[in-house]
Amino acid sequence: MAKAKKPTKTKTASKKKAAPKKFYGSGGGGVPRGYWKGHIRLSLVTFPVELYAAVTETRKIRLHKLSRETGERIHYKDSTESEGVISKSDIVKGYEYEKGHYVEIEDKELEKLKVESNHTIDLVQFTDIRTIDPIYFDKPYFIAPDGDIAMEAYVTLRDALRESGKVALGQITIGGRERIGAIKACGKGLIIETLRYNYEVREASKYFEEIDEDIKPNKDQVSLAQQLIKSKSGKFDPKSFKDTYQEGLLEIINAKLAHRKAKLPKTRAEPGNVVNIMDALKKSLAQSSKSTKTKKKTKAKTPAKKTKKAA
């Protein structure tokens, strides 16, 4: 059987080969569309707001499955082993209650479960954010005032939350489901984070059952560990953490487009098990101190920028 030929590429009119464009990942700048429109209500005070997704997946590089022979994208169709491809009208959802046994659930039954879209967030409680375990936080959304009419009430709530150190709790309907929402001050504005329900979070204690409560660490080791923590303490800067997988994948794509070899960082060796914790802590602390001194020397050598005198 003859092999399928790869699709021929259209040649450009120019004799010179155009330099391949760098691929930086999908997604662009600008403010995205509003995700949700409604009102925030605190007792008798109500004002209109609009929600915007605070995180994005668009900058992530997505890979597709292709045919090695033709370079064409592979598409999958809904099928079963006995019937082959199934039409959409013959597909139904199901819950597997035993291996290979399902309860069929119709779309119209699921529609009945959807909460009628309530476009008002009633603030029913205020609490200290430290009382909410971070494991419950799910998705963040920016809250913007919807028009000038909302501005006064909006900034009043923002400043009241900031000065009291509290977050406002309420429920918001998103995608036909009610979610718990925690509203807090965020810079010049407000942000709401949806919270997971209690049943969505696993009980932590069963994962720590094998940890013996009677085991007490050496006080000197704890002291050294605290010194190490102090030497590495600083403000969280997300820009200082690199997504090495994303950057490496981007380099591979750009290298292939430019017909060159990819320049990838060397992989780190897997760390071995620590035999003597005290020795390991002392060495770590010494390395950390050395690194801090080097950084200070580098800063000292950097010449200060000259300021221009006003004319």
Coordinates of C-alpha atoms in Angstrom, one line a residue:
M1 CA 0.0 0.0 0.0
A2 CA 1.4 3.4 -1.1
K3 CA 2.1 5.9 1.6
A4 CA 0.0 9.0 1.7
K5 CA 1.9 12.1 0.6
K6 CA 2.2 15.1 2.7
P7 CA 0.2 18.1 1.5
T8 CA 2.3 20.4 -0.7
K9 CA 3.0 23.9 0.7
T10 CA 2.1 26.9 -1.4
K11 CA 5.3 28.7 -2.5
T12 CA 5.6 32.4 -2.2
A13 CA 6.3 34.7 -5.1
S14 CA 9.4 36.1 -3.5
K15 CA 12.7 34.1 -4.1
K16 CA 13.9 34.9 -0.6
K17 CA 12.6 32.8 2.2
A18 CA 10.6 34.8 4.7
A19 CA 12.0 34.6 8.3
P20 CA 9.7 32.5 10.5
K21 CA 7.7 34.6 12.9
K22 CA 8.3 33.9 16.6
F23 CA 5.4 32.2 18.4
Y24 CA 4.6 33.8 21.7
G25 CA 1.5 31.9 22.6
S26 CA -2.1 32.8 21.9
G27 CA -4.1 35.6 23.7
G28 CA -3.7 39.3 23.6
G29 CA -3.9 42.5 25.6
G30 CA -6.9 44.7 26.3
V31 CA -9.8 44.3 28.7
P32 CA -11.8 41.1 27.9
R33 CA -15.6 41.0 27.8
G34 CA -17.6 41.1 31.0
Y35 CA -18.3 37.6 32.4
W36 CA -21.4 38.5 34.5
K37 CA -23.6 41.6 35.0
G38 CA -25.7 42.2 38.0
H39 CA -25.9 44.0 41.4
I40 CA -24.3 43.9 44.8
R41 CA -26.8 44.4 47.7
L42 CA -25.8 45.3 51.2
S43 CA -29.0 45.7 53.3
L44 CA -30.8 48.6 51.6
V45 CA -27.8 49.7 49.4
T46 CA -27.8 48.2 45.9
F47 CA -25.5 49.1 43.0
P48 CA -24.7 47.6 39.5
V49 CA -21.5 45.8 38.8
E50 CA -19.8 43.8 36.1
L51 CA -17.5 40.8 36.6
Y52 CA -14.4 40.0 34.6
A53 CA -12.3 36.8 34.8
A54 CA -9.1 37.5 36.7
V55 CA -7.1 34.6 35.3
T56 CA -6.6 33.5 31.7
E57 CA -5.7 30.2 30.0
T58 CA -5.2 31.9 26.6
R59 CA -1.4 32.3 27.0
K60 CA -0.9 28.6 27.5
I61 CA 0.5 26.8 24.5
R62 CA -1.9 24.1 23.3
L63 CA -0.7 21.1 21.3
H64 CA -2.9 19.2 18.8
K65 CA -2.6 15.6 17.7
L66 CA -1.4 15.3 14.0
S67 CA -0.9 12.5 11.5
R68 CA 2.8 11.9 11.2
E69 CA 2.3 11.0 7.5
T70 CA 0.3 14.0 6.3
G71 CA 0.7 16.6 9.0
E72 CA -3.1 16.9 9.2
R73 CA -4.9 17.4 12.5
I74 CA -6.6 14.3 14.0
H75 CA -10.3 14.6 14.9
Y76 CA -12.2 12.3 17.2
K77 CA -15.8 11.3 16.8
D78 CA -18.3 9.9 19.4
S79 CA -18.4 6.2 18.9
T80 CA -18.9 2.8 20.7
E81 CA -17.1 -0.5 20.1
S82 CA -20.3 -2.2 18.8
E83 CA -22.0 0.6 16.9
G84 CA -19.2 2.8 15.6
V85 CA -19.9 6.5 15.2
I86 CA -23.1 7.7 17.1
S87 CA -25.2 10.7 16.0
K88 CA -25.7 13.5 18.6
S89 CA -29.4 12.7 19.0
D90 CA -28.5 9.2 20.2
I91 CA -26.1 10.3 22.9
V92 CA -27.2 10.5 26.5
K93 CA -25.3 11.2 29.7
G94 CA -24.9 8.6 32.4
Y95 CA -23.6 8.0 36.0
E96 CA -21.6 4.8 36.5
Y97 CA -22.9 3.4 39.8
E98 CA -21.1 0.1 39.3
K99 CA -18.3 -0.9 36.9
G100 CA -20.0 -1.0 33.5
H101 CA -23.4 -0.1 34.8
Y102 CA -24.9 3.3 34.3
V103 CA -28.0 5.4 35.3
E104 CA -29.0 7.4 32.2
I105 CA -29.8 11.1 32.8
E106 CA -31.5 13.2 30.2
D107 CA -30.5 16.8 29.4
K108 CA -34.0 18.1 30.3
E109 CA -33.6 16.5 33.8
L110 CA -30.3 18.4 34.2
E111 CA -32.0 21.6 33.0
K112 CA -34.4 21.4 35.9
L113 CA -31.5 21.5 38.4
K114 CA -30.1 24.8 37.0
V115 CA -30.7 27.7 39.4
E116 CA -32.7 30.5 37.9
S117 CA -30.1 33.2 37.1
N118 CA -30.2 35.6 40.0
H119 CA -28.2 38.6 39.1
T120 CA -27.9 40.0 42.6
I121 CA -25.1 39.1 45.2
D122 CA -26.6 39.6 48.6
L123 CA -23.9 40.2 51.2
V124 CA -25.1 38.1 54.2
Q125 CA -21.9 37.9 56.3
F126 CA -18.5 39.5 56.9
T127 CA -15.5 37.6 58.2
D128 CA -11.8 37.8 58.7
I129 CA -10.1 36.3 55.6
R130 CA -7.7 34.4 57.8
T131 CA -10.7 32.3 59.0
I132 CA -11.2 30.9 55.5
D133 CA -8.8 28.0 54.7
P134 CA -7.1 28.8 51.3
I135 CA -8.1 25.3 50.1
Y136 CA -11.7 26.6 49.7
F137 CA -10.7 29.4 47.3
D138 CA -11.6 28.5 43.7
K139 CA -11.8 31.2 40.9
P140 CA -11.2 35.0 41.1
Y141 CA -13.1 37.6 39.2
F142 CA -12.6 41.4 39.1
I143 CA -15.6 43.4 40.1
A144 CA -16.0 46.7 38.3
P145 CA -18.6 49.4 38.9
D146 CA -21.2 49.4 36.0
G147 CA -21.5 53.1 35.3
D148 CA -21.1 56.3 37.2
I149 CA -24.3 55.6 39.2
A150 CA -22.5 52.7 41.0
M151 CA -19.3 54.6 41.8
E152 CA -20.1 56.1 45.2
A153 CA -21.5 52.9 46.7
Y154 CA -18.7 50.8 45.1
V155 CA -15.9 52.8 46.7
T156 CA -17.7 53.0 50.0
L157 CA -17.9 49.2 50.2
R158 CA -14.2 48.9 49.0
D159 CA -12.9 51.3 51.7
A160 CA -15.1 49.8 54.4
L161 CA -13.8 46.3 53.6
R162 CA -10.2 47.4 53.5
E163 CA -10.3 49.4 56.8
S164 CA -12.2 46.7 58.7
G165 CA -9.9 43.9 57.3
K166 CA -13.0 41.9 56.4
V167 CA -14.3 40.0 53.4
A168 CA -18.0 40.0 52.4
L169 CA -19.7 36.7 51.9
G170 CA -22.7 36.0 49.6
Q171 CA -23.8 33.7 46.8
I172 CA -23.6 34.2 43.1
T173 CA -25.2 32.2 40.3
I174 CA -22.6 31.4 37.5
G175 CA -23.4 28.9 34.7
G176 CA -26.7 27.8 36.3
R177 CA -25.0 26.9 39.7
E178 CA -24.9 28.9 42.9
R179 CA -21.5 29.4 44.3
I180 CA -20.3 31.0 47.5
G181 CA -18.4 34.3 46.9
A182 CA -16.0 36.2 49.0
I183 CA -15.6 39.9 48.1
K184 CA -12.5 41.8 49.2
A185 CA -10.7 45.1 48.4
C186 CA -8.1 44.8 45.5
G187 CA -6.1 47.9 44.7
K188 CA -8.5 50.6 43.5
G189 CA -11.3 48.0 43.1
L190 CA -12.9 44.9 44.4
I191 CA -12.4 41.2 43.6
I192 CA -14.7 38.2 44.3
E193 CA -13.3 34.7 44.7
T194 CA -15.7 31.8 44.4
L195 CA -15.4 29.3 47.2
R196 CA -15.7 25.5 47.1
Y197 CA -18.5 23.9 49.1
N198 CA -17.6 21.7 52.1
Y199 CA -18.3 18.5 50.2
E200 CA -15.8 19.4 47.4
V201 CA -12.9 19.5 49.8
R202 CA -11.3 16.3 51.1
E203 CA -10.7 15.7 54.8
A204 CA -7.0 16.3 55.4
S205 CA -6.6 14.2 58.6
K206 CA -6.7 10.8 56.8
Y207 CA -3.7 11.7 54.7
F208 CA -1.6 12.5 57.8
E209 CA -2.6 9.4 59.8
E210 CA 0.9 7.9 59.7
I211 CA 2.5 11.0 61.2
D212 CA 3.4 10.2 64.8
E213 CA 2.4 13.0 67.1
D214 CA 5.0 11.9 69.7
I215 CA 7.9 12.6 67.3
K216 CA 9.5 15.9 68.4
P217 CA 12.2 17.5 66.2
N218 CA 15.5 18.5 67.6
K219 CA 15.4 22.1 68.9
D220 CA 18.7 23.0 67.3
Q221 CA 17.4 21.7 63.9
V222 CA 14.2 23.8 64.2
S223 CA 16.4 26.9 65.1
L224 CA 18.6 26.3 62.0
A225 CA 15.5 25.8 59.8
Q226 CA 14.1 29.1 61.1
Q227 CA 17.3 30.9 60.3
L228 CA 17.2 29.4 56.8
I229 CA 13.6 30.6 56.4
K230 CA 14.5 34.1 57.6
S231 CA 17.5 34.3 55.1
K232 CA 15.1 33.3 52.3
S233 CA 12.2 35.5 53.3
G234 CA 10.9 38.3 51.1
K235 CA 7.8 39.7 49.4
F236 CA 6.0 37.4 46.9
D237 CA 6.8 38.5 43.3
P238 CA 5.0 36.2 40.8
K239 CA 7.4 37.5 38.0
S240 CA 10.4 35.9 39.8
F241 CA 8.9 32.4 39.3
K242 CA 9.3 31.0 35.8
D243 CA 7.1 28.4 34.1
T244 CA 10.1 26.4 32.7
Y245 CA 7.8 23.9 30.8
Q246 CA 6.0 26.7 29.0
E247 CA 9.2 28.6 28.2
G248 CA 10.9 25.4 27.1
L249 CA 8.0 24.4 24.8
L250 CA 8.0 28.0 23.4
E251 CA 11.7 27.7 22.6
I252 CA 11.2 24.3 20.9
I253 CA 8.4 25.8 18.7
N254 CA 10.5 28.9 17.8
A255 CA 13.6 26.8 17.1
K256 CA 11.6 24.5 14.7
L257 CA 10.2 27.6 12.9
A258 CA 13.7 29.1 12.6
H259 CA 15.2 25.7 11.5
R260 CA 17.7 25.7 14.4
K261 CA 18.5 23.6 17.4
A262 CA 16.5 24.5 20.5
K263 CA 18.5 26.0 23.4
L264 CA 17.1 24.2 26.5
P265 CA 18.4 24.5 30.1
K266 CA 20.1 21.5 31.6
T267 CA 17.8 19.3 33.7
R268 CA 18.5 19.2 37.4
A269 CA 19.7 16.0 39.0
E270 CA 17.2 14.3 41.3
P271 CA 18.1 15.1 44.9
G272 CA 19.0 12.2 47.1
N273 CA 17.6 11.3 50.5
V274 CA 18.9 13.4 53.4
V275 CA 20.9 11.2 55.9
N276 CA 21.9 13.9 58.4
I277 CA 19.4 16.7 58.7
M278 CA 21.6 18.9 60.9
D279 CA 24.5 18.8 58.4
A280 CA 22.1 19.5 55.5
L281 CA 20.6 22.5 57.3
K282 CA 24.0 23.9 58.1
K283 CA 25.2 23.6 54.5
S284 CA 21.9 25.1 53.2
L285 CA 22.3 28.1 55.6
A286 CA 25.9 28.7 54.5
Q287 CA 24.9 28.6 50.8
S288 CA 22.0 31.0 51.5
S289 CA 24.3 33.5 53.3
K290 CA 26.8 33.3 50.5
S291 CA 24.1 34.0 47.9
T292 CA 22.8 37.0 49.9
K293 CA 26.3 38.5 50.2
T294 CA 26.8 38.1 46.4
K295 CA 23.5 39.9 45.7
K296 CA 24.4 42.8 48.0
K297 CA 27.8 43.2 46.3
T298 CA 26.2 43.2 42.8
K299 CA 23.8 45.9 43.9
A300 CA 26.6 48.0 45.4
K301 CA 28.5 47.8 42.1
T302 CA 25.5 48.9 40.0
P303 CA 26.0 52.6 39.2
A304 CA 23.1 54.9 40.2
K305 CA 21.1 56.4 37.4
K306 CA 21.9 60.1 36.9
T307 CA 18.9 62.4 37.2
K308 CA 18.5 65.2 34.6
K309 CA 18.4 68.7 36.0
A310 CA 15.3 70.7 35.2
A311 CA 15.9 73.3 32.6

